[in-house]
PDB file of C-alpha atoms in Angstrom:
ATOM      1  CA  MET L 536     -12.780  20.410   7.108  1.00 64.00           C
ATOM      2  CA  PRO L 537     -11.625  17.068   5.622  1.00 79.00           C
ATOM      3  CA  ARG L 538      -8.289  17.256   3.842  1.00 86.00           C
ATOM      4  CA  GLY L 539      -6.138  15.037   1.697  1.00 92.00           C
ATOM      5  CA  PRO L 540      -6.103  13.809  -1.910  1.00 95.00           C
ATOM      6  CA  LEU L 541      -9.532  12.134  -1.715  1.00 96.00           C
ATOM      7  CA  TYR L 542     -11.097  15.556  -1.215  1.00 96.00           C
ATOM      8  CA  ARG L 543      -9.524  17.216  -4.229  1.00 95.00           C
ATOM      9  CA  ASP L 544     -11.899  18.135  -7.030  1.00 94.00           C
ATOM     10  CA  ASP L 545      -9.881  16.203  -9.624  1.00 95.00           C
ATOM     11  CA  TYR L 546      -9.697  12.967  -7.614  1.00 96.00           C
ATOM     12  CA  ARG L 547     -11.016   9.880  -9.414  1.00 96.00           C
ATOM     13  CA  PRO L 548     -12.074   7.056  -7.060  1.00 97.00           C
ATOM     14  CA  GLN L 549     -11.267   3.395  -7.642  1.00 97.00           C
ATOM     15  CA  PHE L 550     -13.404   0.662  -6.110  1.00 98.00           C
ATOM     16  CA  SER L 551     -12.749  -2.174  -8.542  1.00 96.00           C
ATOM     17  CA  GLY L 552     -10.149  -3.859 -10.744  1.00 96.00           C
ATOM     18  CA  HIS L 553      -9.286  -6.757  -8.429  1.00 97.00           C
ATOM     19  CA  GLU L 554     -12.244  -8.862  -9.642  1.00 96.00           C
ATOM     20  CA  THR L 555     -12.988  -9.509  -5.905  1.00 96.00           C
ATOM     21  CA  PHE L 556      -9.735 -11.510  -5.486  1.00 97.00           C
ATOM     22  CA  PRO L 557      -7.356 -10.291  -2.760  1.00 97.00           C
ATOM     23  CA  LEU L 558      -3.604 -10.240  -3.409  1.00 97.00           C
ATOM     24  CA  ARG L 559      -2.082 -13.717  -3.178  1.00 96.00           C
ATOM     25  CA  TYR L 560       1.362 -15.209  -2.783  1.00 94.00           C
ATOM     26  CA  GLY L 561       3.305 -15.452  -6.022  1.00 94.00           C
ATOM     27  CA  TRP L 562       1.140 -13.079  -8.017  1.00 97.00           C
ATOM     28  CA  LEU L 563       3.512 -10.110  -8.048  1.00 97.00           C
ATOM     29  CA  LYS L 564       6.407 -12.286  -9.154  1.00 97.00           C
ATOM     30  CA  LYS L 565       4.269 -13.867 -11.906  1.00 96.00           C
ATOM     31  CA  ALA L 566       3.218 -10.452 -13.201  1.00 97.00           C
ATOM     32  CA  PHE L 567       6.758  -9.095 -13.077  1.00 97.00           C
ATOM     33  CA  ASP L 568       8.204 -12.074 -14.960  1.00 96.00           C
ATOM     34  CA  ALA L 569       5.507 -11.962 -17.636  1.00 95.00           C
ATOM     35  CA  VAL L 570       6.086  -8.269 -18.313  1.00 95.00           C
ATOM     36  CA  ARG L 571       9.867  -8.553 -18.179  1.00 94.00           C
ATOM     37  CA  GLU L 572       9.830 -11.385 -20.746  1.00 92.00           C
ATOM     38  CA  THR L 573       7.790  -9.280 -23.191  1.00 90.00           C
ATOM     39  CA  GLU L 574       9.202  -5.847 -22.418  1.00 87.00           C
ATOM     40  CA  ASP L 575      10.985  -5.573 -25.776  1.00 83.00           C
ATOM     41  CA  ASP L 576       7.649  -5.901 -27.573  1.00 80.00           C
ATOM     42  CA  ASP L 577       5.996  -2.523 -28.183  1.00 75.00           C
ATOM     43  CA  LYS L 578       2.604  -4.263 -28.087  1.00 74.00           C
ATOM     44  CA  ASN L 579       3.195  -6.249 -24.905  1.00 83.00           C
ATOM     45  CA  ARG L 580       0.012  -4.874 -23.362  1.00 77.00           C
ATOM     46  CA  SER L 581      -1.600  -8.065 -24.629  1.00 85.00           C
ATOM     47  CA  VAL L 582       0.429 -10.132 -22.151  1.00 90.00           C
ATOM     48  CA  PHE L 583      -2.576 -10.042 -19.800  1.00 92.00           C
ATOM     49  CA  LEU L 584      -5.151 -10.189 -22.591  1.00 88.00           C
ATOM     50  CA  ALA L 585      -3.860 -12.633 -25.188  1.00 80.00           C
ATOM     51  CA  ALA L 586      -5.371 -16.070 -25.647  1.00 81.00           C
ATOM     52  CA  ASP L 587      -2.371 -17.670 -23.947  1.00 85.00           C
ATOM     53  CA  ALA L 588      -2.625 -15.485 -20.805  1.00 90.00           C
ATOM     54  CA  ILE L 589      -4.706 -18.113 -18.988  1.00 90.00           C
ATOM     55  CA  ALA L 590      -2.085 -20.769 -19.735  1.00 88.00           C
ATOM     56  CA  ARG L 591       0.779 -18.411 -18.904  1.00 88.00           C
ATOM     57  CA  PHE L 592      -0.551 -17.591 -15.441  1.00 91.00           C
ATOM     58  CA  GLY L 593      -2.331 -20.869 -14.773  1.00 90.00           C
ATOM     59  CA  VAL L 594      -5.541 -19.174 -13.611  1.00 92.00           C
ATOM     60  CA  GLY L 595      -8.877 -18.051 -15.053  1.00 93.00           C
ATOM     61  CA  LYS L 596      -9.489 -14.876 -17.060  1.00 93.00           C
ATOM     62  CA  ASN L 597     -10.810 -12.850 -14.104  1.00 95.00           C
ATOM     63  CA  MET L 598      -7.867 -13.858 -11.946  1.00 96.00           C
ATOM     64  CA  VAL L 599      -5.435 -12.798 -14.700  1.00 96.00           C
ATOM     65  CA  ALA L 600      -7.038  -9.350 -14.576  1.00 96.00           C
ATOM     66  CA  SER L 601      -6.674  -9.377 -10.801  1.00 97.00           C
ATOM     67  CA  ILE L 602      -2.979 -10.246 -11.004  1.00 97.00           C
ATOM     68  CA  ARG L 603      -2.429  -7.309 -13.330  1.00 96.00           C
ATOM     69  CA  HIS L 604      -4.402  -5.015 -11.020  1.00 97.00           C
ATOM     70  CA  TRP L 605      -2.389  -5.910  -7.914  1.00 98.00           C
ATOM     71  CA  ALA L 606       0.974  -5.701  -9.676  1.00 98.00           C
ATOM     72  CA  THR L 607       0.062  -2.251 -10.963  1.00 97.00           C
ATOM     73  CA  ALA L 608      -1.295  -1.064  -7.610  1.00 98.00           C
ATOM     74  CA  ALA L 609       1.822  -2.341  -5.828  1.00 98.00           C
ATOM     75  CA  GLY L 610       4.043  -0.409  -8.232  1.00 97.00           C
ATOM     76  CA  VAL L 611       5.683  -3.534  -9.661  1.00 97.00           C
ATOM     77  CA  ILE L 612       4.570  -2.820 -13.252  1.00 97.00           C
ATOM     78  CA  LYS L 613       3.175   0.282 -14.964  1.00 95.00           C
ATOM     79  CA  ASP L 614       1.367   1.209 -18.153  1.00 92.00           C
ATOM     80  CA  VAL L 615       3.340   3.712 -20.218  1.00 89.00           C
ATOM     81  CA  SER L 616       1.572   4.963 -23.351  1.00 83.00           C
ATOM     82  CA  GLY L 617      -0.059   1.620 -24.013  1.00 80.00           C
ATOM     83  CA  LYS L 618       3.014  -0.458 -23.203  1.00 90.00           C
ATOM     84  CA  ILE L 619       3.500  -2.303 -19.900  1.00 94.00           C
ATOM     85  CA  GLU L 620       6.896  -1.952 -18.228  1.00 95.00           C
ATOM     86  CA  THR L 621       8.537  -3.181 -15.071  1.00 96.00           C
ATOM     87  CA  THR L 622       9.355  -0.497 -12.492  1.00 95.00           C
ATOM     88  CA  PRO L 623      12.440   0.240 -10.366  1.00 93.00           C
ATOM     89  CA  ILE L 624      10.634  -1.252  -7.357  1.00 95.00           C
ATOM     90  CA  GLY L 625       9.666  -4.335  -9.342  1.00 97.00           C
ATOM     91  CA  LYS L 626      13.225  -4.892 -10.543  1.00 96.00           C
ATOM     92  CA  ARG L 627      14.711  -4.324  -7.116  1.00 95.00           C
ATOM     93  CA  LEU L 628      12.425  -6.900  -5.533  1.00 96.00           C
ATOM     94  CA  PHE L 629      11.430  -9.497  -8.124  1.00 97.00           C
ATOM     95  CA  ALA L 630      14.224  -9.799 -10.683  1.00 95.00           C
ATOM     96  CA  GLU L 631      16.246 -13.028 -10.554  1.00 92.00           C
ATOM     97  CA  ASP L 632      18.932 -11.166  -8.600  1.00 93.00           C
ATOM     98  CA  GLY L 633      16.342  -9.110  -6.733  1.00 95.00           C
ATOM     99  CA  LEU L 634      16.138  -8.575  -3.007  1.00 96.00           C
ATOM    100  CA  ASP L 635      13.189 -10.889  -2.382  1.00 96.00           C
ATOM    101  CA  PRO L 636      11.667 -12.547  -5.476  1.00 94.00           C
ATOM    102  CA  TYR L 637       9.410 -14.848  -3.461  1.00 92.00           C
ATOM    103  CA  MET L 638       8.302 -12.463  -0.702  1.00 94.00           C
ATOM    104  CA  GLU L 639      10.086 -14.333   2.074  1.00 95.00           C
ATOM    105  CA  ASN L 640      11.211 -11.193   3.923  1.00 97.00           C
ATOM    106  CA  PRO L 641       8.553  -9.242   5.885  1.00 97.00           C
ATOM    107  CA  ALA L 642      10.041  -6.034   4.485  1.00 98.00           C
ATOM    108  CA  THR L 643       8.475  -6.850   1.114  1.00 98.00           C
ATOM    109  CA  ALA L 644       4.984  -7.161   2.572  1.00 98.00           C
ATOM    110  CA  TRP L 645       5.453  -3.850   4.411  1.00 98.00           C
ATOM    111  CA  LEU L 646       6.619  -2.190   1.194  1.00 98.00           C
ATOM    112  CA  VAL L 647       3.626  -3.536  -0.741  1.00 98.00           C
ATOM    113  CA  HIS L 648       1.312  -2.357   2.036  1.00 98.00           C
ATOM    114  CA  TRP L 649       2.808   1.129   1.769  1.00 98.00           C
ATOM    115  CA  GLN L 650       2.394   1.119  -2.010  1.00 98.00           C
ATOM    116  CA  LEU L 651      -1.288   0.225  -1.658  1.00 98.00           C
ATOM    117  CA  CYS L 652      -2.301   2.386   1.308  1.00 98.00           C
ATOM    118  CA  GLY L 653       0.063   5.339   1.069  1.00 97.00           C
ATOM    119  CA  ASN L 654      -1.186   5.915  -2.467  1.00 95.00           C
ATOM    120  CA  PRO L 655      -4.684   7.431  -2.827  1.00 97.00           C
ATOM    121  CA  LYS L 656      -5.479   5.566  -6.050  1.00 96.00           C
ATOM    122  CA  LYS L 657      -7.064   2.639  -4.183  1.00 98.00           C
ATOM    123  CA  THR L 658      -9.835   4.540  -2.447  1.00 98.00           C
ATOM    124  CA  THR L 659     -10.953   1.998   0.154  1.00 98.00           C
ATOM    125  CA  TRP L 660      -7.389   1.133   1.132  1.00 98.00           C
ATOM    126  CA  PHE L 661      -6.270   4.749   1.486  1.00 98.00           C
ATOM    127  CA  TRP L 662      -9.422   6.000   3.191  1.00 97.00           C
ATOM    128  CA  THR L 663      -9.622   3.179   5.729  1.00 98.00           C
ATOM    129  CA  PHE L 664      -6.077   3.699   7.018  1.00 98.00           C
ATOM    130  CA  SER L 665      -6.006   7.496   6.684  1.00 97.00           C
ATOM    131  CA  HIS L 666      -9.547   8.635   7.475  1.00 97.00           C
ATOM    132  CA  PHE L 667     -11.676   5.997   9.200  1.00 95.00           C
ATOM    133  CA  PRO L 668     -12.118   7.424  12.720  1.00 92.00           C
ATOM    134  CA  ALA L 669     -12.780   4.376  14.911  1.00 94.00           C
ATOM    135  CA  PRO L 670     -10.421   1.660  16.240  1.00 95.00           C
ATOM    136  CA  PHE L 671     -12.998  -1.045  15.385  1.00 94.00           C
ATOM    137  CA  PHE L 672     -15.213  -1.694  12.388  1.00 95.00           C
ATOM    138  CA  GLU L 673     -17.587  -4.138  10.757  1.00 94.00           C
ATOM    139  CA  ARG L 674     -17.827  -4.594   7.012  1.00 94.00           C
ATOM    140  CA  ASP L 675     -21.276  -3.025   6.860  1.00 95.00           C
ATOM    141  CA  LEU L 676     -20.115   0.017   8.825  1.00 95.00           C
ATOM    142  CA  LEU L 677     -17.055   0.470   6.638  1.00 97.00           C
ATOM    143  CA  GLY L 678     -19.163   0.081   3.503  1.00 97.00           C
ATOM    144  CA  THR L 679     -21.754   2.581   4.709  1.00 97.00           C
ATOM    145  CA  SER L 680     -19.029   5.098   5.568  1.00 97.00           C
ATOM    146  CA  LEU L 681     -17.570   4.826   2.072  1.00 98.00           C
ATOM    147  CA  GLU L 682     -21.013   5.125   0.499  1.00 97.00           C
ATOM    148  CA  LYS L 683     -21.542   8.372   2.399  1.00 97.00           C
ATOM    149  CA  LEU L 684     -18.125   9.588   1.260  1.00 97.00           C
ATOM    150  CA  ALA L 685     -19.004   8.786  -2.364  1.00 97.00           C
ATOM    151  CA  GLU L 686     -22.333  10.583  -2.034  1.00 96.00           C
ATOM    152  CA  ASN L 687     -20.767  13.657  -0.434  1.00 95.00           C
ATOM    153  CA  ARG L 688     -18.036  13.818  -3.064  1.00 96.00           C
ATOM    154  CA  GLY L 689     -20.433  13.262  -5.960  1.00 96.00           C
ATOM    155  CA  TRP L 690     -18.810  10.033  -7.170  1.00 96.00           C
ATOM    156  CA  THR L 691     -21.772   8.906  -9.250  1.00 91.00           C
ATOM    157  CA  ARG L 692     -20.146   5.732 -10.603  1.00 89.00           C
ATOM    158  CA  ALA L 693     -19.435   4.330  -7.119  1.00 93.00           C
ATOM    159  CA  SER L 694     -22.448   2.085  -6.624  1.00 95.00           C
ATOM    160  CA  PRO L 695     -23.188   0.578  -3.186  1.00 96.00           C
ATOM    161  CA  ALA L 696     -22.758  -2.940  -4.597  1.00 97.00           C
ATOM    162  CA  THR L 697     -19.317  -2.129  -5.994  1.00 97.00           C
ATOM    163  CA  ILE L 698     -18.215  -0.497  -2.735  1.00 98.00           C
ATOM    164  CA  ARG L 699     -19.385  -3.498  -0.695  1.00 97.00           C
ATOM    165  CA  LYS L 700     -17.366  -5.878  -2.879  1.00 97.00           C
ATOM    166  CA  ASP L 701     -14.329  -3.635  -2.526  1.00 98.00           C
ATOM    167  CA  VAL L 702     -14.690  -3.613   1.265  1.00 97.00           C
ATOM    168  CA  ALA L 703     -14.929  -7.422   1.297  1.00 96.00           C
ATOM    169  CA  CYS L 704     -11.732  -7.651  -0.768  1.00 97.00           C
ATOM    170  CA  PHE L 705     -10.018  -5.155   1.539  1.00 97.00           C
ATOM    171  CA  VAL L 706     -10.877  -7.225   4.617  1.00 96.00           C
ATOM    172  CA  HIS L 707      -9.655 -10.441   2.938  1.00 95.00           C
ATOM    173  CA  THR L 708      -6.393  -8.699   2.101  1.00 97.00           C
ATOM    174  CA  TYR L 709      -5.529  -7.928   5.727  1.00 97.00           C
ATOM    175  CA  ALA L 710      -7.487 -10.229   8.053  1.00 94.00           C
ATOM    176  CA  SER L 711      -7.354 -14.021   8.280  1.00 82.00           C
ATOM    177  CA  GLN L 712     -10.625 -15.613   7.258  1.00 69.00           C
ATOM    178  CA  PRO L 713     -11.895 -18.459   9.450  1.00 58.00           C
ATOM    179  CA  LEU L 714     -13.502 -21.443   7.750  1.00 47.00           C
ATOM    180  CA  SER L 715     -17.252 -21.699   8.115  1.00 48.00           C
ATOM    181  CA  GLY L 716     -20.142 -23.426   6.427  1.00 47.00           C
ATOM    182  CA  LYS L 717     -20.531 -20.424   4.126  1.00 52.00           C
ATOM    183  CA  THR L 718     -16.910 -20.149   2.992  1.00 49.00           C
ATOM    184  CA  SER L 719     -14.849 -22.332   0.706  1.00 48.00           C
ATOM    185  CA  ARG L 720     -11.142 -23.025   0.952  1.00 45.00           C
ATOM    186  CA  GLU L 721     -10.687 -20.682  -2.039  1.00 50.00           C
ATOM    187  CA  ASP L 722     -12.244 -17.866   0.000  1.00 50.00           C
ATOM    188  CA  THR L 723      -9.883 -18.437   2.912  1.00 49.00           C
ATOM    189  CA  LEU L 724      -6.565 -18.416   1.018  1.00 64.00           C
ATOM    190  CA  GLU L 725      -4.626 -15.729   2.790  1.00 81.00           C
ATOM    191  CA  SER L 726      -2.968 -12.679   1.363  1.00 94.00           C
ATOM    192  CA  PRO L 727       0.688 -12.093   2.285  1.00 96.00           C
ATOM    193  CA  LEU L 728      -0.443  -8.863   3.963  1.00 97.00           C
ATOM    194  CA  THR L 729      -2.284 -10.788   6.678  1.00 96.00           C
ATOM    195  CA  GLU L 730       1.163 -11.527   8.151  1.00 95.00           C
ATOM    196  CA  LEU L 731       1.560  -7.842   9.028  1.00 97.00           C
ATOM    197  CA  GLY L 732      -1.128  -8.165  11.697  1.00 96.00           C
ATOM    198  CA  LEU L 733      -2.558  -4.711  11.030  1.00 98.00           C
ATOM    199  CA  ILE L 734      -6.203  -5.800  11.180  1.00 97.00           C
ATOM    200  CA  ARG L 735      -7.488  -8.657  13.332  1.00 95.00           C
ATOM    201  CA  PRO L 736     -10.914 -10.243  13.803  1.00 94.00           C
ATOM    202  CA  ILE L 737     -12.609  -9.592  17.142  1.00 91.00           C
ATOM    203  CA  GLY L 738     -13.333 -13.027  18.607  1.00 79.00           C
ATOM    204  CA  ASN L 739     -16.098 -14.837  16.760  1.00 73.00           C
ATOM    205  CA  SER L 740     -17.977 -11.648  15.899  1.00 73.00           C
ATOM    206  CA  ALA L 741     -18.210  -9.922  12.544  1.00 83.00           C
ATOM    207  CA  GLY L 742     -16.008  -7.119  13.799  1.00 93.00           C
ATOM    208  CA  PHE L 743     -12.362  -6.220  13.204  1.00 96.00           C
ATOM    209  CA  ARG L 744      -9.868  -4.012  14.998  1.00 96.00           C
ATOM    210  CA  PHE L 745      -6.885  -1.981  13.867  1.00 97.00           C
ATOM    211  CA  VAL L 746      -3.683  -2.990  15.660  1.00 97.00           C
ATOM    212  CA  ARG L 747      -2.053   0.320  16.495  1.00 96.00           C
ATOM    213  CA  GLY L 748       1.341   0.502  18.181  1.00 96.00           C
ATOM    214  CA  PRO L 749       4.950  -0.675  17.683  1.00 96.00           C
ATOM    215  CA  LYS L 750       5.674  -2.722  14.555  1.00 97.00           C
ATOM    216  CA  PRO L 751       8.861  -4.732  15.253  1.00 97.00           C
ATOM    217  CA  SER L 752       8.899  -6.316  11.792  1.00 97.00           C
ATOM    218  CA  LEU L 753       8.732  -2.917  10.042  1.00 98.00           C
ATOM    219  CA  GLY L 754      12.329  -2.191   9.143  1.00 97.00           C
ATOM    220  CA  LYS L 755      14.085   1.154   9.026  1.00 96.00           C
ATOM    221  CA  GLY L 756      14.543   0.885   5.276  1.00 96.00           C
ATOM    222  CA  VAL L 757      10.875   0.681   4.305  1.00 97.00           C
ATOM    223  CA  PHE L 758      10.001   3.255   6.976  1.00 97.00           C
ATOM    224  CA  ASN L 759      12.503   5.767   5.576  1.00 96.00           C
ATOM    225  CA  TYR L 760      11.380   5.080   2.018  1.00 96.00           C
ATOM    226  CA  ALA L 761       7.794   5.776   3.093  1.00 97.00           C
ATOM    227  CA  ILE L 762       8.859   9.077   4.658  1.00 97.00           C
ATOM    228  CA  THR L 763      10.607  10.031   1.430  1.00 96.00           C
ATOM    229  CA  GLU L 764       7.605   9.230  -0.765  1.00 95.00           C
ATOM    230  CA  PHE L 765       5.178  10.980   1.567  1.00 96.00           C
ATOM    231  CA  TRP L 766       7.401  14.059   1.661  1.00 96.00           C
ATOM    232  CA  GLN L 767       7.790  14.131  -2.125  1.00 93.00           C
ATOM    233  CA  ASN L 768       4.022  14.032  -2.536  1.00 92.00           C
ATOM    234  CA  SER L 769       3.091  16.506   0.193  1.00 92.00           C
ATOM    235  CA  SER L 770       5.695  19.273   0.456  1.00 93.00           C
ATOM    236  CA  LYS L 771       8.598  20.954  -1.303  1.00 92.00           C
ATOM    237  CA  GLU L 772       9.942  22.460   1.916  1.00 95.00           C
ATOM    238  CA  ALA L 773      13.182  21.339   3.583  1.00 96.00           C
ATOM    239  CA  THR L 774      11.378  20.636   6.860  1.00 96.00           C
ATOM    240  CA  LEU L 775       8.338  18.521   7.674  1.00 97.00           C
ATOM    241  CA  SER L 776       6.437  18.706  10.939  1.00 97.00           C
ATOM    242  CA  PHE L 777       6.074  15.771  13.287  1.00 98.00           C
ATOM    243  CA  GLU L 778       2.326  16.371  13.209  1.00 97.00           C
ATOM    244  CA  ALA L 779       2.251  15.792   9.447  1.00 97.00           C
ATOM    245  CA  LEU L 780       4.347  12.607   9.673  1.00 98.00           C
ATOM    246  CA  VAL L 781       1.999  11.100  12.239  1.00 97.00           C
ATOM    247  CA  HIS L 782      -1.462  12.392  11.399  1.00 96.00           C
ATOM    248  CA  GLU L 783      -1.745  13.620   7.802  1.00 97.00           C
ATOM    249  CA  PRO L 784      -3.691  11.384   5.378  1.00 97.00           C
ATOM    250  CA  GLY L 785      -1.268   9.018   3.672  1.00 97.00           C
ATOM    251  CA  SER L 786       1.479   9.627   6.253  1.00 98.00           C
ATOM    252  CA  PRO L 787       3.708   6.842   7.620  1.00 98.00           C
ATOM    253  CA  GLY L 788       2.076   7.211  11.021  1.00 98.00           C
ATOM    254  CA  ARG L 789      -1.373   6.604   9.563  1.00 98.00           C
ATOM    255  CA  VAL L 790      -0.499   3.881   7.085  1.00 98.00           C
ATOM    256  CA  PHE L 791       1.666   1.853   9.489  1.00 98.00           C
ATOM    257  CA  LEU L 792      -0.696   2.458  12.458  1.00 98.00           C
ATOM    258  CA  LEU L 793       2.095   3.940  14.587  1.00 98.00           C
ATOM    259  CA  ASP L 794       1.363   6.177  17.553  1.00 95.00           C
ATOM    260  CA  GLU L 795       3.397   9.265  18.464  1.00 96.00           C
ATOM    261  CA  ASN L 796       5.797   7.445  20.789  1.00 96.00           C
ATOM    262  CA  ASP L 797       6.553   4.849  18.108  1.00 96.00           C
ATOM    263  CA  MET L 798       7.283   7.598  15.617  1.00 97.00           C
ATOM    264  CA  VAL L 799       9.601   9.466  17.979  1.00 96.00           C
ATOM    265  CA  ASP L 800      11.519   6.255  18.690  1.00 96.00           C
ATOM    266  CA  ARG L 801      12.061   5.736  14.984  1.00 96.00           C
ATOM    267  CA  LEU L 802      12.933   9.340  14.159  1.00 97.00           C
ATOM    268  CA  THR L 803      15.494   9.992  16.897  1.00 95.00           C
ATOM    269  CA  ASN L 804      18.205   7.958  15.131  1.00 94.00           C
ATOM    270  CA  ILE L 805      17.176   8.667  11.551  1.00 96.00           C
ATOM    271  CA  GLU L 806      20.253  10.831  10.906  1.00 95.00           C
ATOM    272  CA  ASP L 807      22.595   7.872  11.459  1.00 94.00           C
ATOM    273  CA  VAL L 808      20.368   5.436   9.576  1.00 92.00           C
ATOM    274  CA  THR L 809      20.093   7.682   6.486  1.00 93.00           C
ATOM    275  CA  LYS L 810      23.727   8.859   6.660  1.00 91.00           C
ATOM    276  CA  GLY L 811      22.657  12.453   7.181  1.00 93.00           C
ATOM    277  CA  PHE L 812      19.950  12.589   4.529  1.00 94.00           C
ATOM    278  CA  TYR L 813      17.417  13.311   7.290  1.00 96.00           C
ATOM    279  CA  GLN L 814      17.888  14.960  10.661  1.00 96.00           C
ATOM    280  CA  TRP L 815      15.482  14.910  13.607  1.00 97.00           C
ATOM    281  CA  SER L 816      15.052  18.171  15.518  1.00 96.00           C
ATOM    282  CA  GLU L 817      13.318  19.060  18.793  1.00 94.00           C
ATOM    283  CA  THR L 818      13.968  22.738  19.403  1.00 90.00           C
ATOM    284  CA  ALA L 819      11.860  24.985  21.639  1.00 84.00           C
ATOM    285  CA  GLY L 820       9.129  22.371  21.704  1.00 84.00           C
ATOM    286  CA  LEU L 821       8.987  22.181  17.900  1.00 94.00           C
ATOM    287  CA  LYS L 822       9.373  18.656  16.572  1.00 96.00           C
ATOM    288  CA  GLN L 823      10.278  18.367  12.916  1.00 97.00           C
ATOM    289  CA  LEU L 824      12.277  16.419  10.378  1.00 97.00           C
ATOM    290  CA  ILE L 825      14.938  18.245   8.370  1.00 96.00           C
ATOM    291  CA  ARG L 826      15.974  17.181   4.894  1.00 95.00           C
ATOM    292  CA  ASN L 827      19.633  17.910   4.184  1.00 93.00           C
ATOM    293  CA  GLN L 828      19.667  16.762   0.549  1.00 89.00           C
ATOM    294  CA  SER L 829      17.330  17.091  -2.397  1.00 86.00           C
ATOM    295  CA  PHE L 830      15.195  14.148  -3.476  1.00 81.00           C
ATOM    296  CA  ASN L 831      16.561  12.113  -6.340  1.00 77.00           C
ATOM    297  CA  GLY L 832      13.537  10.483  -7.933  1.00 66.00           C
ATOM    298  CA  ASP L 833      13.409   6.700  -7.946  1.00 67.00           C
ATOM    299  CA  GLU L 834      16.760   6.428  -6.149  1.00 71.00           C
ATOM    300  CA  ALA L 835      14.855   6.827  -2.889  1.00 83.00           C
ATOM    301  CA  ILE L 836      14.006   3.133  -3.207  1.00 89.00           C
ATOM    302  CA  SER L 837      17.615   2.393  -2.225  1.00 90.00           C
ATOM    303  CA  PHE L 838      16.587   3.063   1.380  1.00 93.00           C
ATOM    304  CA  VAL L 839      14.815  -0.302   1.495  1.00 95.00           C
ATOM    305  CA  ASP L 840      18.080  -2.187   0.899  1.00 94.00           C
ATOM    306  CA  ALA L 841      18.885  -1.809   4.594  1.00 93.00           C
ATOM    307  CA  ASP L 842      16.055  -4.201   5.493  1.00 96.00           C
ATOM    308  CA  TYR L 843      17.490  -6.996   3.370  1.00 95.00           C
ATOM    309  CA  ASN L 844      21.187  -6.820   4.231  1.00 80.00           C
ATOM    310  CA  GLY L 845      22.212 -10.120   5.705  1.00 58.00           C
ATOM    311  CA  SER L 846      18.765 -11.667   5.185  1.00 46.00           C
TER     312      SER L 846
END
């Protein structure tokens, strides 16, 4: 039986909000700065809606909405009772003294990828990495699979046209788009997440493949932060099975496309890396991760600092 947050009765799917524009370089920083500059205003929700928003961001109305969507989905800003605020992740990355205001370190792209695909709110993103069963796909196949999911779950507002546009945006977010007679330069502007190399075109065909295996550019900091978030959202126990870390929907193994050997390599030294916060155990054939301290809310983001030291 299928499991995971998408199959809960109270789950609300999301197949729109990006206005068909994939995430682009500079957008998260622009959104963060705009919200930070107006954060003292109780009515700052208009920062993305006011007449001067187009001038502020230097793009059209639909693209302004897209910038807001991506910054929210990436956890850089949040809506709190009608007011928009910057988040601990946003401040840590994009403040003037932040770790990587201009997304020059690959750790930032990996962290954004985790925020998008480890979180079930963006249905296509979460489902494709956590549930899609094949190593290859075409847009039509992915769209049809999501349409069947929507039908089976009774998501009446998820129209085929909306799902197809969402799939197209998903592909543009992760795979480089070759120029052709049917595409403009605007269509081929790449998302920073294409640099992760998680999804690649198959030759000159319409197909794509998931690139499963070791991820040298994925640092220990983002990896350990992902473990912490996944654990917080999935279990209150002091131990978590290796099976869950690799195969559960929304797990680091799924989202980062790591196989079991890659995961073992990363977990064997996690005790030293996290200064004893986590401990890897293989006893009597049972592989599991042990948590030696309680979670401390947003402070878990401090794990990512390790990926920026000396950068």
